[in-house]
Amino acid sequence: MDYEVVIGLEVHAQLSTHSKIFCGCSTTFGAPPNTQTCPVCLGMPGVLPVLNRRVVECAIKTALACHGEVAPRCRFARKNYFYPDMPKNYQISQYDEPLVVGGHIEIPTPEGMKRIRLVRIHLEEDVGKSIHGENLDDPRASYVDFNRSGVPLMEIVSQPDLSSPDEAKLYLQRLRTIVQYLEVCDGNMEEGSFRCDANVSLRPRGAREYGTKVEIKNLNSFRNVQHALEYEVIRQTKALDAGEKLLQETRLWDTTRSVTRSMRSKEFAHDYRYFPEPDLVPLATTREWVEAIRRTLPELPDTRMQRLVAEYSIPAYDAGVLTSSKALADYYEACIKRYPKPKVVSNWMMVELLRALNRDGIEVEQSRIAPENLAELLELVDDGTISSTMAKTVFDAMYETGKAAAEIVQEKELRQISDENALVTAIEQVLANNPKEVSEFRAGREKLLSFFMGQVMKATQGKANPQAVNKLLRQKLAEKET
Amino acid sequence: MALHALTIHELQDLLGTREVSARDLTEAFYRRIAALDDRVHAYVTLTPEQAFEQADRADHRRQMGGSSPLLGIPLAIKDVICTEGIRTTCGSKILHNFVPPYDATVIEHLTAAGVIVLGKTNMDEFAMGSSTEHSASGITHNPWDLSAIPGGSSGGSAAAVAADECAAALGSDTGGSVRQPAACCGIVGLKPTYGRVSRYGLVAFASSLDQIGPMTKDVRDAALIMNVIGGNDPRDSTSAAMPMPDFTRALTGSAKGLRLGIPREYFVGGIDSEVERAVRTAVQVLEGVGATTTEVTLPHSKYGVAAYYILAPSEASSNLARYDGVKYGYRTPQWSNLRDMYMHTRDEGFGAEVKRRIMLGTYALSAGYYEAYYQKAQQVRTLILRDFEEAFRHVDVIVAPTAPTPAFKIGEKTDDPLQMYLSDVFTVPVNLAGLPGISVPCGFNSAGLPIGLQIIGKPFDEETILRVAHAFEQHTDYHRRKPPL
Amino acid sequence: MITREDVEHVAELARLELTAAEKEQFIAQLNDILTYFEKLNELDTSDVEPTSQVIPMSNVFRDDAVQPSLDRTKVLQNAPEESHFFFKVPRIIEE
């Protein structure tokens, strides 16, 4: 049976404010246990929350970047349940009056831009962290650290508009790009500042009703998200094909065994008994405030991505990669300004530059090749100064040393040899050294041409102009034996 | 008169002329406590070491030329208010050993004003109760009749003030817990407007209803304490941004021209005839000094108790979820897993009344019942609020009994929770509407038990209720009577 | 009205391990109280806004400034069980 995959994602993004959402404790990651806590985030008797204004601003920025509607008035609510990492045994969150409703994110699929709609964005406080006993000391215990309790979270819920694990990964990457662009979240999945839960169901293609929804948790990297979803799609397909009924449940992605497994059946019923948080007053967002924040926003990543496609006619996918950081997008446009061949530049950046940056784990701002330098390199190829194959060598040298292309070509004497006399000499030398291959070629083994090419390139330290060599080789080989 | 029997302002006069020192006062109160408290049981914790340090500091400050209305005055603090370094139990086993690492905002204000904390007073567990019979630390007795309740939940503070075991005390009021014990014990008890006094450091019972208030021997003392404890607090988001007047300037002694509203619904059925007589007589006294009276109607009064007993337990069920044996307080010695640990800790740590209210509140918020109970109660709250708004268009204050009966006997209502709840009928609407209310003694019944007169004001108009209360006090001497201890 | 199952369910939600005697008592008392609450149904509140807050305030904020945290000794000083600077609890079973 042909099934349609339906995926919705819930992302919890930790906001990168200096202090927590309801108290002044620091939010820095990695501090020793229970050193960034106070009576408020510990839920001691008698304490009260006070809302960090910057947290609201971060959420408003995100709403604007995702074209969501900022509610003129919203409230916080208590979500009541018991868990050791929840100091108050309720989480201050938002329920029926969230800060943001609706919105959408464009994702650059191979088929073009696809719009993924959002349900809502709301604010809440993070909970503490627990370590299982066996990882620390007593295996019959757990150990709780409240440093993370009270760190501000933004929960972003998508509609089930994602149709494949690949799209899910693209969505996450795009969302992460947006929050990083806005500097509201550092998007670090491994450190837990960007977390994802997925809801996935299948339905027969063309059906209108949704299938049984399964929630997947513990997805702590992009790769895991993709693998977990791929696994789950297969699992659900098999089950449905076999006529089994799927359980609406929560499953965990097991990274060691690469499977999703059912969470132990819930011992505790989850009735969250939401009610408006009486210790906080309502949040009113005026148009003036929202507009003032809008004015501080840079060109949004989505807008820039679409503009690159429109202005430069590059594929959506390329535009997506090039706008994955503001610095990278700036680099691209600076380069094109001097060397206006968008697709060529985009190829070089995506293949050579990003490869080197990723290998070294650095950002484009830290690279030694300035956009103008890349432009110059490409000009040298265009005007025949160096061959396109030599360009890669020059590029690597530029990356290592920071020197300009022309300087490197000069220093290392990498100028392309296009002079026919010089080339003919080299060619004749090669043919003379390989009589057997020459006979075979003349006898019909055309493929040996690349062998001769290689030899000529070797003899000229790669500097021979490949097109010219090709032409002259053929000529020489066609000449009758003298 | 003995030092311990004087009001704050009378003591301040003596301190000012150096006739007595703060240390003298502290000694006097501890002697009084030693003489009486095994019978009254107002206190759960005494803090003599710290108190004498505070006294010496106050004396030193005075020597250096410092002066302030509360400098060197010994107070008692209800054990629901966090005091740094001093055990704060909220009358509960589940916090039997909890020592807060921070002071409530009101305590910071009082300490800065040079006050001496004698100790922490007994209360109904987590402020849930009207009799101070529901404490893990035992029962407090009414100084006027040791077989009677002192009222609740601030019964310990009320008894301490009435028995002269302190110069004054702080209590907390969610549904009447300052006013009703004040009435039972023949003292003054003021519940400020919601948001007037910071709740930071007040262990929460019902967040949208709780307020800290002074319990004192006379109205002037209440105004003096209000001047220190009130005001906006950035640590409490529900703390109002209203300016703080000097409340003592309201104590003109005159009620001339003030319009008193008498709610018709408050005087029908269920009210003790001696209480009614005392209150009506009090109204006449006020008329005699220039106030006018009008009948007002608060048509939704009879729904107040029901609305309150849905809302308060609902908020409480959430506020008390944090008591789970993880971070502080009692942990059960019997557990084999986490679930057990929670269940046994809370079952062993909480008393019956608290458990009952947690159950009620959890039920009212639970899936399927939220609209029928919690939301409904919030809507009724709106109606009650509107009743008062309408009434206040015609009058300046509303006058009523504080409680339908004087203090009942210990054990009389403990078997019937609903009966106990119904005795809050005159006080809970004031919390639901967030209004200020004060109780002043206005008489005694034939058994010698005090009766309280309640004066209710407009939002943030503590000044007018203080003015009326003070005028009444100037023309009566109930506040000067002392229990036969 | 409120049944034994209701009481058990609510006690579970509230993490209260009630004894059999407590359950019996609560069933009776809660029923009394809930019956009393039915009074509120006499009122037509269909057009009435619920009041969650008596004072009309909004937008109370603090600045995003780091304040010193509580000294760790004080954080842990009331802990029923503490180990390696963590709060120690019985092993959490669920992920």
GROMACS .gro file of C-alpha atoms in nm, chain A residues 66-335:
model
  270
   66CYS     CA    1   0.826   3.326   1.099
   67HIS     CA    2   0.538   3.554   1.001
   68GLY     CA    3   0.341   3.452   1.307
   69GLU     CA    4   0.077   3.664   1.475
   70VAL     CA    5   0.183   3.813   1.807
   71ALA     CA    6  -0.115   3.804   2.042
   72PRO     CA    7  -0.201   4.149   2.178
   73ARG     CA    8  -0.265   3.983   2.511
   74CYS     CA    9  -0.153   3.651   2.648
   75ARG     CA   10  -0.115   3.473   2.980
   76PHE     CA   11   0.101   3.220   3.149
   77ALA     CA   12  -0.049   2.900   3.285
   78ARG     CA   13   0.054   2.630   3.525
   79LYS     CA   14   0.108   2.280   3.388
   80ASN     CA   15   0.080   2.055   3.691
   81TYR     CA   16   0.259   1.723   3.719
   82PHE     CA   17   0.509   1.560   3.952
   83TYR     CA   18   0.868   1.494   3.854
   84PRO     CA   19   1.191   1.531   4.052
   85ASP     CA   20   1.345   1.776   3.806
   86MET     CA   21   1.044   2.008   3.842
   87PRO     CA   22   1.106   2.211   4.156
   88LYS     CA   23   0.749   2.328   4.198
   89ASN     CA   24   0.590   2.018   4.045
   90TYR     CA   25   0.427   2.255   3.804
   91GLN     CA   26   0.584   2.418   3.504
   92ILE     CA   27   0.501   2.778   3.422
   93SER     CA   28   0.409   2.762   3.056
   94GLN     CA   29   0.135   2.890   2.828
   95TYR     CA   30  -0.182   2.704   2.745
   96ASP     CA   31  -0.483   2.853   2.576
   97GLU     CA   32  -0.341   3.202   2.541
   98PRO     CA   33   0.003   3.163   2.378
   99LEU     CA   34   0.222   3.456   2.275
  100VAL     CA   35   0.224   3.366   1.904
  101VAL     CA   36  -0.029   3.199   1.681
  102GLY     CA   37   0.028   3.073   1.328
  103GLY     CA   38   0.327   3.156   1.111
  104HIS     CA   39   0.526   2.955   0.860
  105ILE     CA   40   0.875   2.860   0.751
  106GLU     CA   41   0.986   2.799   0.393
  107ILE     CA   42   1.209   2.500   0.342
  108PRO     CA   43   1.429   2.459   0.033
  109THR     CA   44   1.346   2.111  -0.098
  110PRO     CA   45   1.493   1.971  -0.423
  111GLU     CA   46   1.151   2.036  -0.578
  112GLY     CA   47   1.158   2.398  -0.474
  113MET     CA   48   1.037   2.600  -0.176
  114LYS     CA   49   0.779   2.435   0.046
  115ARG     CA   50   0.584   2.621   0.310
  116ILE     CA   51   0.555   2.456   0.649
  117ARG     CA   52   0.289   2.619   0.867
  118LEU     CA   53   0.326   2.673   1.239
  119VAL     CA   54   0.053   2.617   1.496
  120ARG     CA   55   0.196   2.839   1.767
  121ILE     CA   56   0.497   2.961   1.959
  122HIS     CA   57   0.487   2.997   2.333
  123LEU     CA   58   0.714   3.063   2.630
  124GLU     CA   59   0.787   2.837   2.923
  125GLU     CA   60   1.052   2.758   3.180
  126ASP     CA   61   1.293   2.469   3.147
  127VAL     CA   62   1.325   2.204   3.415
  128GLY     CA   63   1.629   2.068   3.594
  129LYS     CA   64   1.840   1.773   3.490
  130SER     CA   65   1.872   1.436   3.649
  131ILE     CA   66   2.149   1.180   3.625
  132HIS     CA   67   2.079   0.815   3.665
  133GLY     CA   68   2.242   0.671   3.972
  134GLU     CA   69   2.450   0.415   3.795
  135ASN     CA   70   2.630   0.693   3.609
  136LEU     CA   71   2.739   0.862   3.926
  137ASP     CA   72   2.724   0.651   4.237
  138ASP     CA   73   2.420   0.471   4.380
  139PRO     CA   74   2.231   0.282   4.107
  140ARG     CA   75   1.914   0.290   4.315
  141ALA     CA   76   1.910   0.667   4.308
  142SER     CA   77   1.890   0.959   4.071
  143TYR     CA   78   2.074   1.285   4.116
  144VAL     CA   79   1.908   1.616   4.039
  145ASP     CA   80   2.076   1.938   3.931
  146PHE     CA   81   1.859   2.249   3.911
  147ASN     CA   82   2.097   2.474   3.716
  148ARG     CA   83   1.880   2.435   3.409
  149SER     CA   84   1.556   2.492   3.598
  150GLY     CA   85   1.411   2.824   3.489
  151VAL     CA   86   1.614   2.864   3.171
  152PRO     CA   87   1.379   3.026   2.919
  153LEU     CA   88   1.234   2.806   2.647
  154MET     CA   89   1.045   2.890   2.334
  155GLU     CA   90   0.825   2.606   2.214
  156ILE     CA   91   0.761   2.611   1.839
  157VAL     CA   92   0.493   2.375   1.716
  158SER     CA   93   0.455   2.300   1.348
  159GLN     CA   94   0.147   2.180   1.167
  160PRO     CA   95   0.183   1.825   1.035
  161ASP     CA   96   0.294   1.961   0.698
  162LEU     CA   97   0.619   1.769   0.669
  163SER     CA   98   0.600   1.477   0.428
  164SER     CA   99   0.926   1.296   0.482
  165PRO     CA  100   1.218   1.255   0.720
  166ASP     CA  101   1.426   1.463   0.477
  167GLU     CA  102   1.179   1.749   0.497
  168ALA     CA  103   1.181   1.721   0.873
  169LYS     CA  104   1.557   1.761   0.875
  170LEU     CA  105   1.537   2.058   0.638
  171TYR     CA  106   1.273   2.220   0.857
  172LEU     CA  107   1.488   2.182   1.165
  173GLN     CA  108   1.790   2.320   0.989
  174ARG     CA  109   1.592   2.614   0.860
  175LEU     CA  110   1.440   2.685   1.201
  176ARG     CA  111   1.780   2.666   1.357
  177THR     CA  112   1.917   2.906   1.101
  178ILE     CA  113   1.641   3.152   1.179
  179VAL     CA  114   1.694   3.148   1.554
  180GLN     CA  115   2.069   3.174   1.510
  181TYR     CA  116   2.030   3.463   1.267
  182LEU     CA  117   1.814   3.643   1.518
  183GLU     CA  118   2.064   3.558   1.793
  184VAL     CA  119   1.784   3.436   2.015
  185CYS     CA  120   1.914   3.080   2.042
  186ASP     CA  121   2.250   2.918   1.966
  187GLY     CA  122   2.080   2.614   1.814
  188ASN     CA  123   2.314   2.361   1.972
  189MET     CA  124   2.134   2.028   1.969
  190GLU     CA  125   2.418   1.842   2.141
  191GLU     CA  126   2.417   2.081   2.435
  192GLY     CA  127   2.042   2.067   2.454
  193SER     CA  128   1.968   2.426   2.359
  194PHE     CA  129   1.766   2.310   2.059
  195ARG     CA  130   1.548   2.004   2.119
  196CYS     CA  131   1.300   1.827   1.904
  197ASP     CA  132   1.010   1.590   1.951
  198ALA     CA  133   0.838   1.448   1.648
  199ASN     CA  134   0.487   1.331   1.578
  200VAL     CA  135   0.458   1.089   1.289
  201SER     CA  136   0.170   0.902   1.131
  202LEU     CA  137   0.094   0.732   0.802
  203ARG     CA  138  -0.219   0.729   0.596
  204PRO     CA  139  -0.308   0.576   0.264
  205ARG     CA  140  -0.221   0.821  -0.010
  206GLY     CA  141  -0.518   1.037  -0.089
  207ALA     CA  142  -0.695   0.966   0.239
  208ARG     CA  143  -0.828   1.265   0.430
  209GLU     CA  144  -0.821   1.133   0.783
  210TYR     CA  145  -0.498   1.122   0.977
  211GLY     CA  146  -0.357   0.790   1.086
  212THR     CA  147  -0.254   0.698   1.440
  213LYS     CA  148  -0.005   0.952   1.568
  214VAL     CA  149   0.310   0.834   1.742
  215GLU     CA  150   0.528   1.073   1.938
  216ILE     CA  151   0.904   1.025   1.922
  217LYS     CA  152   1.131   1.171   2.188
  218ASN     CA  153   1.501   1.185   2.266
  219LEU     CA  154   1.613   1.320   1.930
  220ASN     CA  155   1.929   1.504   2.009
  221SER     CA  156   2.091   1.559   1.673
  222PHE     CA  157   1.979   1.620   1.317
  223ARG     CA  158   2.105   1.280   1.219
  224ASN     CA  159   1.906   1.114   1.494
  225VAL     CA  160   1.593   1.298   1.390
  226GLN     CA  161   1.628   1.171   1.038
  227HIS     CA  162   1.715   0.815   1.133
  228ALA     CA  163   1.445   0.791   1.394
  229LEU     CA  164   1.184   0.912   1.152
  230GLU     CA  165   1.305   0.681   0.878
  231TYR     CA  166   1.294   0.389   1.117
  232GLU     CA  167   0.950   0.485   1.241
  233VAL     CA  168   0.810   0.516   0.890
  234ILE     CA  169   0.933   0.166   0.813
  235ARG     CA  170   0.800   0.030   1.139
  236GLN     CA  171   0.459   0.181   1.087
  237THR     CA  172   0.447   0.073   0.723
  238LYS     CA  173   0.522  -0.286   0.817
  239ALA     CA  174   0.263  -0.282   1.089
  240LEU     CA  175  -0.008  -0.133   0.872
  241ASP     CA  176   0.068  -0.364   0.583
  242ALA     CA  177   0.035  -0.657   0.822
  243GLY     CA  178  -0.303  -0.526   0.927
  244GLU     CA  179  -0.188  -0.440   1.280
  245LYS     CA  180  -0.340  -0.156   1.474
  246LEU     CA  181  -0.089   0.104   1.579
  247LEU     CA  182  -0.089   0.236   1.934
  248GLN     CA  183  -0.106   0.608   1.992
  249GLU     CA  184   0.194   0.625   2.219
  250THR     CA  185   0.524   0.789   2.295
  251ARG     CA  186   0.839   0.614   2.180
  252LEU     CA  187   1.202   0.686   2.248
  253TRP     CA  188   1.477   0.679   1.991
  254ASP     CA  189   1.738   0.437   2.115
  255THR     CA  190   2.067   0.563   1.972
  256THR     CA  191   2.263   0.250   2.050
  257ARG     CA  192   2.026   0.003   1.888
  258SER     CA  193   1.892   0.248   1.627
  259VAL     CA  194   1.530   0.167   1.695
  260THR     CA  195   1.235   0.345   1.848
  261ARG     CA  196   1.098   0.172   2.148
  262SER     CA  197   0.786   0.218   2.348
  263MET     CA  198   0.826   0.409   2.672
  264ARG     CA  199   0.738   0.206   2.976
  265SER     CA  200   0.360   0.235   3.005
  266LYS     CA  201   0.288   0.549   3.194
  267GLU     CA  202   0.233   0.478   3.559
  268PHE     CA  203   0.094   0.821   3.614
  269ALA     CA  204  -0.200   0.962   3.426
  270HIS     CA  205  -0.121   1.300   3.275
  271ASP     CA  206  -0.401   1.538   3.357
  272TYR     CA  207  -0.210   1.867   3.362
  273ARG     CA  208  -0.492   2.064   3.524
  274TYR     CA  209  -0.392   2.384   3.346
  275PHE     CA  210  -0.507   2.709   3.503
  276PRO     CA  211  -0.391   3.070   3.462
  277GLU     CA  212  -0.073   3.142   3.659
  278PRO     CA  213  -0.189   3.364   3.948
  279ASP     CA  214   0.162   3.483   4.034
  280LEU     CA  215   0.212   3.652   3.697
  281VAL     CA  216   0.013   3.932   3.536
  282PRO     CA  217  -0.101   3.916   3.173
  283LEU     CA  218   0.141   4.009   2.897
  284ALA     CA  219   0.024   4.283   2.661
  285THR     CA  220   0.217   4.339   2.339
  286THR     CA  221   0.139   4.673   2.181
  287ARG     CA  222   0.181   4.738   1.810
  288GLU     CA  223   0.443   4.999   1.894
  289TRP     CA  224   0.652   4.750   2.083
  290VAL     CA  225   0.629   4.487   1.810
  291GLU     CA  226   0.714   4.741   1.539
  292ALA     CA  227   1.007   4.871   1.740
  293ILE     CA  228   1.140   4.517   1.754
  294ARG     CA  229   1.072   4.463   1.386
  295ARG     CA  230   1.288   4.763   1.305
  296THR     CA  231   1.583   4.601   1.479
  297LEU     CA  232   1.566   4.284   1.272
  298PRO     CA  233   1.823   4.214   1.000
  299GLU     CA  234   1.699   4.096   0.658
  300LEU     CA  235   1.531   3.777   0.758
  301PRO     CA  236   1.680   3.450   0.638
  302ASP     CA  237   1.368   3.345   0.451
  303THR     CA  238   1.343   3.675   0.271
  304ARG     CA  239   1.710   3.665   0.179
  305MET     CA  240   1.686   3.308   0.061
  306GLN     CA  241   1.398   3.387  -0.168
  307ARG     CA  242   1.566   3.701  -0.292
  308LEU     CA  243   1.879   3.507  -0.390
  309VAL     CA  244   1.668   3.266  -0.589
  310ALA     CA  245   1.482   3.548  -0.758
  311GLU     CA  246   1.778   3.776  -0.826
  312TYR     CA  247   2.042   3.522  -0.911
  313SER     CA  248   1.844   3.230  -1.044
  314ILE     CA  249   2.024   2.979  -0.828
  315PRO     CA  250   1.843   2.667  -0.710
  316ALA     CA  251   1.641   2.681  -0.388
  317TYR     CA  252   1.872   2.427  -0.231
  318ASP     CA  253   2.179   2.642  -0.299
  319ALA     CA  254   2.003   2.949  -0.162
  320GLY     CA  255   1.920   2.751   0.148
  321VAL     CA  256   2.278   2.653   0.207
  322LEU     CA  257   2.414   3.000   0.135
  323THR     CA  258   2.174   3.165   0.379
  324SER     CA  259   2.235   2.914   0.656
  325SER     CA  260   2.423   3.190   0.828
  326LYS     CA  261   2.412   3.563   0.781
  327ALA     CA  262   2.789   3.578   0.742
  328LEU     CA  263   2.786   3.320   0.467
  329ALA     CA  264   2.510   3.501   0.279
  330ASP     CA  265   2.700   3.829   0.311
  331TYR     CA  266   3.013   3.658   0.177
  332TYR     CA  267   2.826   3.526  -0.124
  333GLU     CA  268   2.679   3.858  -0.221
  334ALA     CA  269   3.010   4.037  -0.174
  335CYS     CA  270   3.179   3.789  -0.405
   0.00000   0.00000   0.00000
